[in-house]
PDB file of C-alpha atoms and ligand atoms in Angstrom:
ATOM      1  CA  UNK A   1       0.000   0.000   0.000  1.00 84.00           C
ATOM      2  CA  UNK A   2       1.374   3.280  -1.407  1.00 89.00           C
ATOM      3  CA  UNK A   3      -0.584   5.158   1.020  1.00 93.00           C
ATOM      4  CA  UNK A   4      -0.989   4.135   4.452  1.00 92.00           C
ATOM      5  CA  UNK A   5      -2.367   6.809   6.590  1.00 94.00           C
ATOM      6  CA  UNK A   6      -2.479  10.598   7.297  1.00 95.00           C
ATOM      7  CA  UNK A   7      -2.702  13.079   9.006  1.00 96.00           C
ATOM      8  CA  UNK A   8      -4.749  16.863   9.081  1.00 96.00           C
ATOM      9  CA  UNK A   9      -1.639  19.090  10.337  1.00 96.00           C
ATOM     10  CA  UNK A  10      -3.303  22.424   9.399  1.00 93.00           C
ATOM     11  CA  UNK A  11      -6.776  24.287   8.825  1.00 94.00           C
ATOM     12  CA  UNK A  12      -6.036  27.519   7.391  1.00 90.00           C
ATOM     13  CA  UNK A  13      -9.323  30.501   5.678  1.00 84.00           C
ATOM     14  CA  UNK A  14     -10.257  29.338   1.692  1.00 75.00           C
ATOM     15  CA  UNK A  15      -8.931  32.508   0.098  1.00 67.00           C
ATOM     16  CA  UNK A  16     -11.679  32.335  -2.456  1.00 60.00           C
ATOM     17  CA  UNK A  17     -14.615  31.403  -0.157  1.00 65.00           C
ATOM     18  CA  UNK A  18     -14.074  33.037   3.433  1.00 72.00           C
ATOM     19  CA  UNK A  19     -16.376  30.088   4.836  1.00 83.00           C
ATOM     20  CA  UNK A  20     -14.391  27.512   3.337  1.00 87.00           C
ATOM     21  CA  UNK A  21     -11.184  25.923   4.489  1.00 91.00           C
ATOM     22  CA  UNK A  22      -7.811  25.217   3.241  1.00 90.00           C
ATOM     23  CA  UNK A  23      -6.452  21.806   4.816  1.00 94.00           C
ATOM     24  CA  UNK A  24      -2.388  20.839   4.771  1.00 94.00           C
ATOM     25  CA  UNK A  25      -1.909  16.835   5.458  1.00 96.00           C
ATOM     26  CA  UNK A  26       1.596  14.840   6.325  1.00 96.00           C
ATOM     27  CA  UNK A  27       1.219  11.562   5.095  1.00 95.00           C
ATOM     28  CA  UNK A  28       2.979   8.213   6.223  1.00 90.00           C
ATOM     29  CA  UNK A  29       5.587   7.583   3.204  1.00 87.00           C
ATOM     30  CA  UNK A  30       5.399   8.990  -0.069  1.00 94.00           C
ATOM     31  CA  UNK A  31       3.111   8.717  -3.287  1.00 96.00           C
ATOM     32  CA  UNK A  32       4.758  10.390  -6.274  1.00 95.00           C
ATOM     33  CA  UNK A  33       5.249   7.164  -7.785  1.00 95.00           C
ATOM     34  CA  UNK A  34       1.357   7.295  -7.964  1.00 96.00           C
ATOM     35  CA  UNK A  35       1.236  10.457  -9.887  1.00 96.00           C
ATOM     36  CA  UNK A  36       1.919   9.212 -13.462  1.00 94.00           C
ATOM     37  CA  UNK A  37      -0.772   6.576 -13.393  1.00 96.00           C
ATOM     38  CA  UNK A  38      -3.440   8.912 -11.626  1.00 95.00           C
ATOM     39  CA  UNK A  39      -2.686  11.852 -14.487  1.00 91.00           C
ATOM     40  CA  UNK A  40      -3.141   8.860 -17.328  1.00 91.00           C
ATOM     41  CA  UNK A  41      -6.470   7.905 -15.836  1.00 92.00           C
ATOM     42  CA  UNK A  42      -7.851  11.075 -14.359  1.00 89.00           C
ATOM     43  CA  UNK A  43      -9.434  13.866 -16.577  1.00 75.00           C
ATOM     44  CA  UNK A  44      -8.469  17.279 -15.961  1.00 71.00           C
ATOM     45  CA  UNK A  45      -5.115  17.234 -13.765  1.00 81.00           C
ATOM     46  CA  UNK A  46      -2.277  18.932 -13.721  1.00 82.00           C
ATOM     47  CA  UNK A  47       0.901  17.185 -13.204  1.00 85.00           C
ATOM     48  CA  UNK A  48       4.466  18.630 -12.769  1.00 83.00           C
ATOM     49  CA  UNK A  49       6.646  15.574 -13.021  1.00 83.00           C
ATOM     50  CA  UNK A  50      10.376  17.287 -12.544  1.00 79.00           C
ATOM     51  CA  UNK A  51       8.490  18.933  -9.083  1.00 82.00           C
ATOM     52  CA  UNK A  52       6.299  15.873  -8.158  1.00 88.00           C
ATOM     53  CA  UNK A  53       3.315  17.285  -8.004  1.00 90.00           C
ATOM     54  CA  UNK A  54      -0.411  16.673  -8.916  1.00 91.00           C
ATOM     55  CA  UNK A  55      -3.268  19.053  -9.082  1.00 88.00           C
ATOM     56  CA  UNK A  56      -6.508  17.278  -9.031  1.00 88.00           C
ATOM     57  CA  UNK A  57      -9.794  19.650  -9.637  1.00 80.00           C
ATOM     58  CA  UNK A  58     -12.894  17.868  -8.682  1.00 83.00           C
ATOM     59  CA  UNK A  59     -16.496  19.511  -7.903  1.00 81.00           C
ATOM     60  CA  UNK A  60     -14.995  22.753  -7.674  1.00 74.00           C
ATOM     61  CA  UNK A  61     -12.649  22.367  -5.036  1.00 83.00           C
ATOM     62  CA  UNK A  62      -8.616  21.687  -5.388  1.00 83.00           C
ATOM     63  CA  UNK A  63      -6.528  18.565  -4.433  1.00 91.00           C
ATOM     64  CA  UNK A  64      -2.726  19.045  -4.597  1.00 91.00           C
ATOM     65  CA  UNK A  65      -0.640  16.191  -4.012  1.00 95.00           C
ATOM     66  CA  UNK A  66       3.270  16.622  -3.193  1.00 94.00           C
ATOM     67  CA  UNK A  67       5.900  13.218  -2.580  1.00 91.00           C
ATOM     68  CA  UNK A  68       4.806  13.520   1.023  1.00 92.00           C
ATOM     69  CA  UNK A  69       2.003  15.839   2.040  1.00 95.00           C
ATOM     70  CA  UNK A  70      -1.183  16.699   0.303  1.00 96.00           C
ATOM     71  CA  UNK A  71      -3.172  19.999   0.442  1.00 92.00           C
ATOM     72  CA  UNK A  72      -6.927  20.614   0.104  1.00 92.00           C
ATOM     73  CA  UNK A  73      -8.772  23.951  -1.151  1.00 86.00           C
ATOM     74  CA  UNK A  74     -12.078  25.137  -1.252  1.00 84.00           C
ATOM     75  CA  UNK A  75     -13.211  22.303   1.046  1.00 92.00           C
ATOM     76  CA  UNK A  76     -16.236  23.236   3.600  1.00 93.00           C
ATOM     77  CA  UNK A  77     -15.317  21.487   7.072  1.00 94.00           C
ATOM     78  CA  UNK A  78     -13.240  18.801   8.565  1.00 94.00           C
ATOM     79  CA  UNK A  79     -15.315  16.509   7.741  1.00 96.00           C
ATOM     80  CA  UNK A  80     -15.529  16.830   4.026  1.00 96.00           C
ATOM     81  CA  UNK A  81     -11.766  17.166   4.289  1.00 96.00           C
ATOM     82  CA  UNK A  82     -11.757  13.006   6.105  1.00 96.00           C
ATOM     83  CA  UNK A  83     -14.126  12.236   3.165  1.00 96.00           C
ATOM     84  CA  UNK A  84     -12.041  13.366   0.347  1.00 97.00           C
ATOM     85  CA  UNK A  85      -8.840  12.120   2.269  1.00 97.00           C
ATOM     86  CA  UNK A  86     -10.299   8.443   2.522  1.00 96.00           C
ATOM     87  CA  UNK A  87     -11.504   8.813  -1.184  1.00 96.00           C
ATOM     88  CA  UNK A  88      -7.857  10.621  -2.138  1.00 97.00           C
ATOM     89  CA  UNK A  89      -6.563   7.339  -0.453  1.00 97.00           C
ATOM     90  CA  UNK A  90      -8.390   4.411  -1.885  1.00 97.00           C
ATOM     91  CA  UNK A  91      -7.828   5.888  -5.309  1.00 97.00           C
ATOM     92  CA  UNK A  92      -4.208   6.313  -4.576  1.00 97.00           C
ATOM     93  CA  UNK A  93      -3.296   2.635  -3.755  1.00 97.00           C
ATOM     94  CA  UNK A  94      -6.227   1.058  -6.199  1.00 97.00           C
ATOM     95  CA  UNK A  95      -4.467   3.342  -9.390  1.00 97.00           C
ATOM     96  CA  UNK A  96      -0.787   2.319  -8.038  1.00 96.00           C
ATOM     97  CA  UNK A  97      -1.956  -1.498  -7.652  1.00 96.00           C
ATOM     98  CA  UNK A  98      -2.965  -1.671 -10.940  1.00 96.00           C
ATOM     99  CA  UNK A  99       0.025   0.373 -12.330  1.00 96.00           C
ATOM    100  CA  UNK A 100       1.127  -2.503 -14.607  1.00 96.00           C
ATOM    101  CA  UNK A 101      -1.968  -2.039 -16.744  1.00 96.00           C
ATOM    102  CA  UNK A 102      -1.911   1.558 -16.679  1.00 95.00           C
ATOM    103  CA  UNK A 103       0.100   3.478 -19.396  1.00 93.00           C
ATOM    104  CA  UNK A 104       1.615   6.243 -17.239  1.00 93.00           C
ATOM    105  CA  UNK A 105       1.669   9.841 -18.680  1.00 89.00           C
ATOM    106  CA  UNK A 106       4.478  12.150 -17.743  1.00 85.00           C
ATOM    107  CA  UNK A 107       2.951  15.227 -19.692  1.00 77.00           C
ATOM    108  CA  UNK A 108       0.961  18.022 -17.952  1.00 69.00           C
ATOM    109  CA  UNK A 109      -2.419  17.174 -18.931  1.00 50.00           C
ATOM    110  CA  UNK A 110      -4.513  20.814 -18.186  1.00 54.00           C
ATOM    111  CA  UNK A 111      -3.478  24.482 -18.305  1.00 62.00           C
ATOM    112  CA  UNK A 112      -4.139  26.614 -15.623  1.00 74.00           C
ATOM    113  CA  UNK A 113      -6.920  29.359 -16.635  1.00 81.00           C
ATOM    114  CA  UNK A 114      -6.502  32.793 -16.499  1.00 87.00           C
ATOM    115  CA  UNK A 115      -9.291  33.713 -14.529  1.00 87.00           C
ATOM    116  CA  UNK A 116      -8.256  30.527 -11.783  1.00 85.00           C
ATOM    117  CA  UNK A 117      -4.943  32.781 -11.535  1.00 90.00           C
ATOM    118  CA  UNK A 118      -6.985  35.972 -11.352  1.00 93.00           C
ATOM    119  CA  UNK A 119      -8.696  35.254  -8.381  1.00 90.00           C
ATOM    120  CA  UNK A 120      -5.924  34.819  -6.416  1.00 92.00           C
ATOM    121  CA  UNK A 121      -4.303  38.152  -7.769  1.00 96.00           C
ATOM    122  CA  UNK A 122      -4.389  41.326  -5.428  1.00 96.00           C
ATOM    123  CA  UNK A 123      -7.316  42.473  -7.251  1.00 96.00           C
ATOM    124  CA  UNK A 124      -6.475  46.004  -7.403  1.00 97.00           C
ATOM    125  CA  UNK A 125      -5.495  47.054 -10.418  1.00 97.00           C
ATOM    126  CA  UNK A 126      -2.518  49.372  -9.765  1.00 97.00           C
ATOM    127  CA  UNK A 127      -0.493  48.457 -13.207  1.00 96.00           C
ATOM    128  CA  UNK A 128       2.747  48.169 -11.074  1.00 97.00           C
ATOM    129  CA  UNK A 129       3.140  44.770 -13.429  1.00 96.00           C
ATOM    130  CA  UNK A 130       2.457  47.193 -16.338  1.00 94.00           C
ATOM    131  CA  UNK A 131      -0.340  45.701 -17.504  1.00 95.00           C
ATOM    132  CA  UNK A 132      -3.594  47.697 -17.593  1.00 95.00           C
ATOM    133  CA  UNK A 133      -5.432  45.799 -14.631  1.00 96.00           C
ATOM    134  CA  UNK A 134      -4.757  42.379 -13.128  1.00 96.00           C
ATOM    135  CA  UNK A 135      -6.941  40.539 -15.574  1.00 94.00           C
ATOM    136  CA  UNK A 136      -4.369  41.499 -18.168  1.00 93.00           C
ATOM    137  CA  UNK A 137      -1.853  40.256 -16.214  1.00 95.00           C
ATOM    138  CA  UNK A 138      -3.445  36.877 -15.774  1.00 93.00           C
ATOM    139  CA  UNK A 139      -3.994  36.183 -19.028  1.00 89.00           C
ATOM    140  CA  UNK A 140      -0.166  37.153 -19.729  1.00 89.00           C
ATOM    141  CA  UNK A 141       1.087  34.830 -17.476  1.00 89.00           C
ATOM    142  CA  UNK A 142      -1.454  32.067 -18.243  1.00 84.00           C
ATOM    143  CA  UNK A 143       0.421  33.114 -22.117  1.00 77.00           C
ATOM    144  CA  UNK A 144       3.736  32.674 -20.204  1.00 78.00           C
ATOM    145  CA  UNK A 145       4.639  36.211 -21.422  1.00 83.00           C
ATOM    146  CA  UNK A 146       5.114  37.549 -18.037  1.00 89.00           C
ATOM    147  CA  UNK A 147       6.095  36.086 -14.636  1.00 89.00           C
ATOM    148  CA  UNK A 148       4.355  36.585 -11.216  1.00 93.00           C
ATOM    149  CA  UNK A 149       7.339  38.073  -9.928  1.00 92.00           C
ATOM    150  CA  UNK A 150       6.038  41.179 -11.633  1.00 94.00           C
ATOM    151  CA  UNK A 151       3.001  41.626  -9.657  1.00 96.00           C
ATOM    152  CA  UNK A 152       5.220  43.661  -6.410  1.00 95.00           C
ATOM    153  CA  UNK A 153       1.784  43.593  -4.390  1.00 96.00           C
ATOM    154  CA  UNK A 154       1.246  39.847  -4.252  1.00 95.00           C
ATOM    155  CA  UNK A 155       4.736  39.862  -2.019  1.00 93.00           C
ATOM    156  CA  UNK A 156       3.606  41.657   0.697  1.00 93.00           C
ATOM    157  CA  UNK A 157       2.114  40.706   4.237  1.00 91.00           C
ATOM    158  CA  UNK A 158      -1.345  41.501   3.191  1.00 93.00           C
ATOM    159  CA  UNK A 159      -1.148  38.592   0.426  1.00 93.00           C
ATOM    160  CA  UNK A 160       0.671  36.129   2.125  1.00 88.00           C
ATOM    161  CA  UNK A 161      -2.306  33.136   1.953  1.00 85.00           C
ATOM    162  CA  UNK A 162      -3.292  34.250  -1.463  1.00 89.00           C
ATOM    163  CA  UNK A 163       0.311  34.470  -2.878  1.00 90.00           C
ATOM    164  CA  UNK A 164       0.995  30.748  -1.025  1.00 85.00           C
ATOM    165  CA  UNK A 165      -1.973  29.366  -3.605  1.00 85.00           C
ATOM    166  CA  UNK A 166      -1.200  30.885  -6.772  1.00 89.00           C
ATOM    167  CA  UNK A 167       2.491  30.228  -6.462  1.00 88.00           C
ATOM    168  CA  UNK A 168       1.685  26.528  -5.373  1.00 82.00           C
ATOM    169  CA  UNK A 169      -0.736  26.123  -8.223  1.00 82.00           C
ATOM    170  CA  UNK A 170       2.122  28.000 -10.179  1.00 84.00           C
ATOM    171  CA  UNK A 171       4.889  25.717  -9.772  1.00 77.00           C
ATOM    172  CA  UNK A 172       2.633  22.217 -10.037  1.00 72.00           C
ATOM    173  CA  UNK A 173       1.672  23.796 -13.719  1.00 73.00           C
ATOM    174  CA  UNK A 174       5.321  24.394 -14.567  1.00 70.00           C
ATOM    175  CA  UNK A 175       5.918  28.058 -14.318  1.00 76.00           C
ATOM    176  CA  UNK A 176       8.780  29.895 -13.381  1.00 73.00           C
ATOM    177  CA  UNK A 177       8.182  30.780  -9.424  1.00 78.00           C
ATOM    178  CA  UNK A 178      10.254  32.834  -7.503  1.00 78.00           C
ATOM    179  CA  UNK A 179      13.309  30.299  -5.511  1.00 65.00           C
ATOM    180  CA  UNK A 180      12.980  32.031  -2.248  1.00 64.00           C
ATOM    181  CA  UNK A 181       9.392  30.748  -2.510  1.00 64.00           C
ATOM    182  CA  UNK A 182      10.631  26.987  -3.626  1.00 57.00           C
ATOM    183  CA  UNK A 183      13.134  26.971  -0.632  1.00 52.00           C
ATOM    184  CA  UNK A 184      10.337  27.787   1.346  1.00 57.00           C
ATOM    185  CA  UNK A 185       7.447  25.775   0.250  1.00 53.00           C
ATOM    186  CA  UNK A 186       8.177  22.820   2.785  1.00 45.00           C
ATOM    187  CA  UNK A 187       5.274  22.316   5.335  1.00 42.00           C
TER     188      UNK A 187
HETATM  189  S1  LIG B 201       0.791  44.545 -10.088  1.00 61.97           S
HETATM  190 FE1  LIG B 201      -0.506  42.860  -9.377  1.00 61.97          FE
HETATM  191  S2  LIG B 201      -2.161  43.917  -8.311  1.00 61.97           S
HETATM  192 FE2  LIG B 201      -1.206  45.450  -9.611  1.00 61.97          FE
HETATM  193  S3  LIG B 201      -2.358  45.353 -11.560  1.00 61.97           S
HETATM  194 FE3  LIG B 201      -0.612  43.999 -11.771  1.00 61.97          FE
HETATM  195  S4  LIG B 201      -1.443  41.999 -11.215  1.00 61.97           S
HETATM  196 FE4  LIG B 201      -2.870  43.516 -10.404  1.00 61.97          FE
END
């Protein structure tokens, strides 16, 4: 068994939803092995092979697995959060079990979309990235023509949760992030 057993280690505010949750979970061992035969088989993920990680979307919320902890968005209580977890887990071991029959696929299966990125922006419009408002931006960066270094506001104390998505969602989808962020990143 791939995965064994884990454990919720932190309920932080939904950034998106103010009465929804964000939930960080340690896990016994590690699953990237897994990752390859749950983006062949899964619709819709986004998989960042050289980072191990894999960014499930289901029903609107936001599953993002790392080699050993796993991170929840948009979820509404504890309880969901055990729900998806056991679900998250039983698909987990089943996919790896039957890995043999399973083409893997190393490619990132989804883009992120610009208005998933905009949400998570300061909102504000203050064209310090020089783009004419921060819808702009996001569809730049979705483009890859700009990076989210650009975007000064994000890096300050009053963004801190919403900069911690994006730049997670970020790096699983393969864009340049900024390394003070990657050395940081561990739970
Ligand atoms: S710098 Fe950031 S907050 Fe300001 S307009 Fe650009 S994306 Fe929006």
């Amino acid at each position: 068994m791939l995965l064994d057993s884990y454990k919720i280690t932190r309920v932080l505010p939904c950034l998106a939803d103010p009465e929804k949750i964000r939930v960080i979970v340690e896990i016994s061992g590690e699953i990237h092995e897994a990752f390859p035969y749950l983006n062949a088989t899964l619709k819709g993920c986004i998989y960042n092979h050289p980072a191990n990680t894999l960014t499930i979307k289901k029903d609107g919320k936001l599953f993002t697995l790392h080699a050993n902890h796993i991170t929840l968005a948009k979820i509404e209580d504890e309880k969901e959060a055990e729900e998806i977890l056991g679900w998250l887990k039983d698909l987990i071991n089943e996919t790896y079990e039957k890995r043999e029959r399973i083409e893997p696929n190393y490619s990132m299966a989804a883009e992120l979309k610009a208005l998933d990125i905009f949400k998570l922006l300061p909102g504000t419009n203050c064209k310090r990235c020089r783009e004419p408002s921060c819808l702009a931006f996001a569809v730049k960066l979705v483009g890859r023509d700009t990076e989210i270094a650009k975007c000064d506001p994000l890096f300050s104390e009053e963004y801190q949760e919403k900069r911690h998505v994006l730049l997670d969602l970020l790096h699983a989808a393969g864009h340049e992030v900024p390394g003070a962020y990657l050395e940081s990143k561990e739970v």
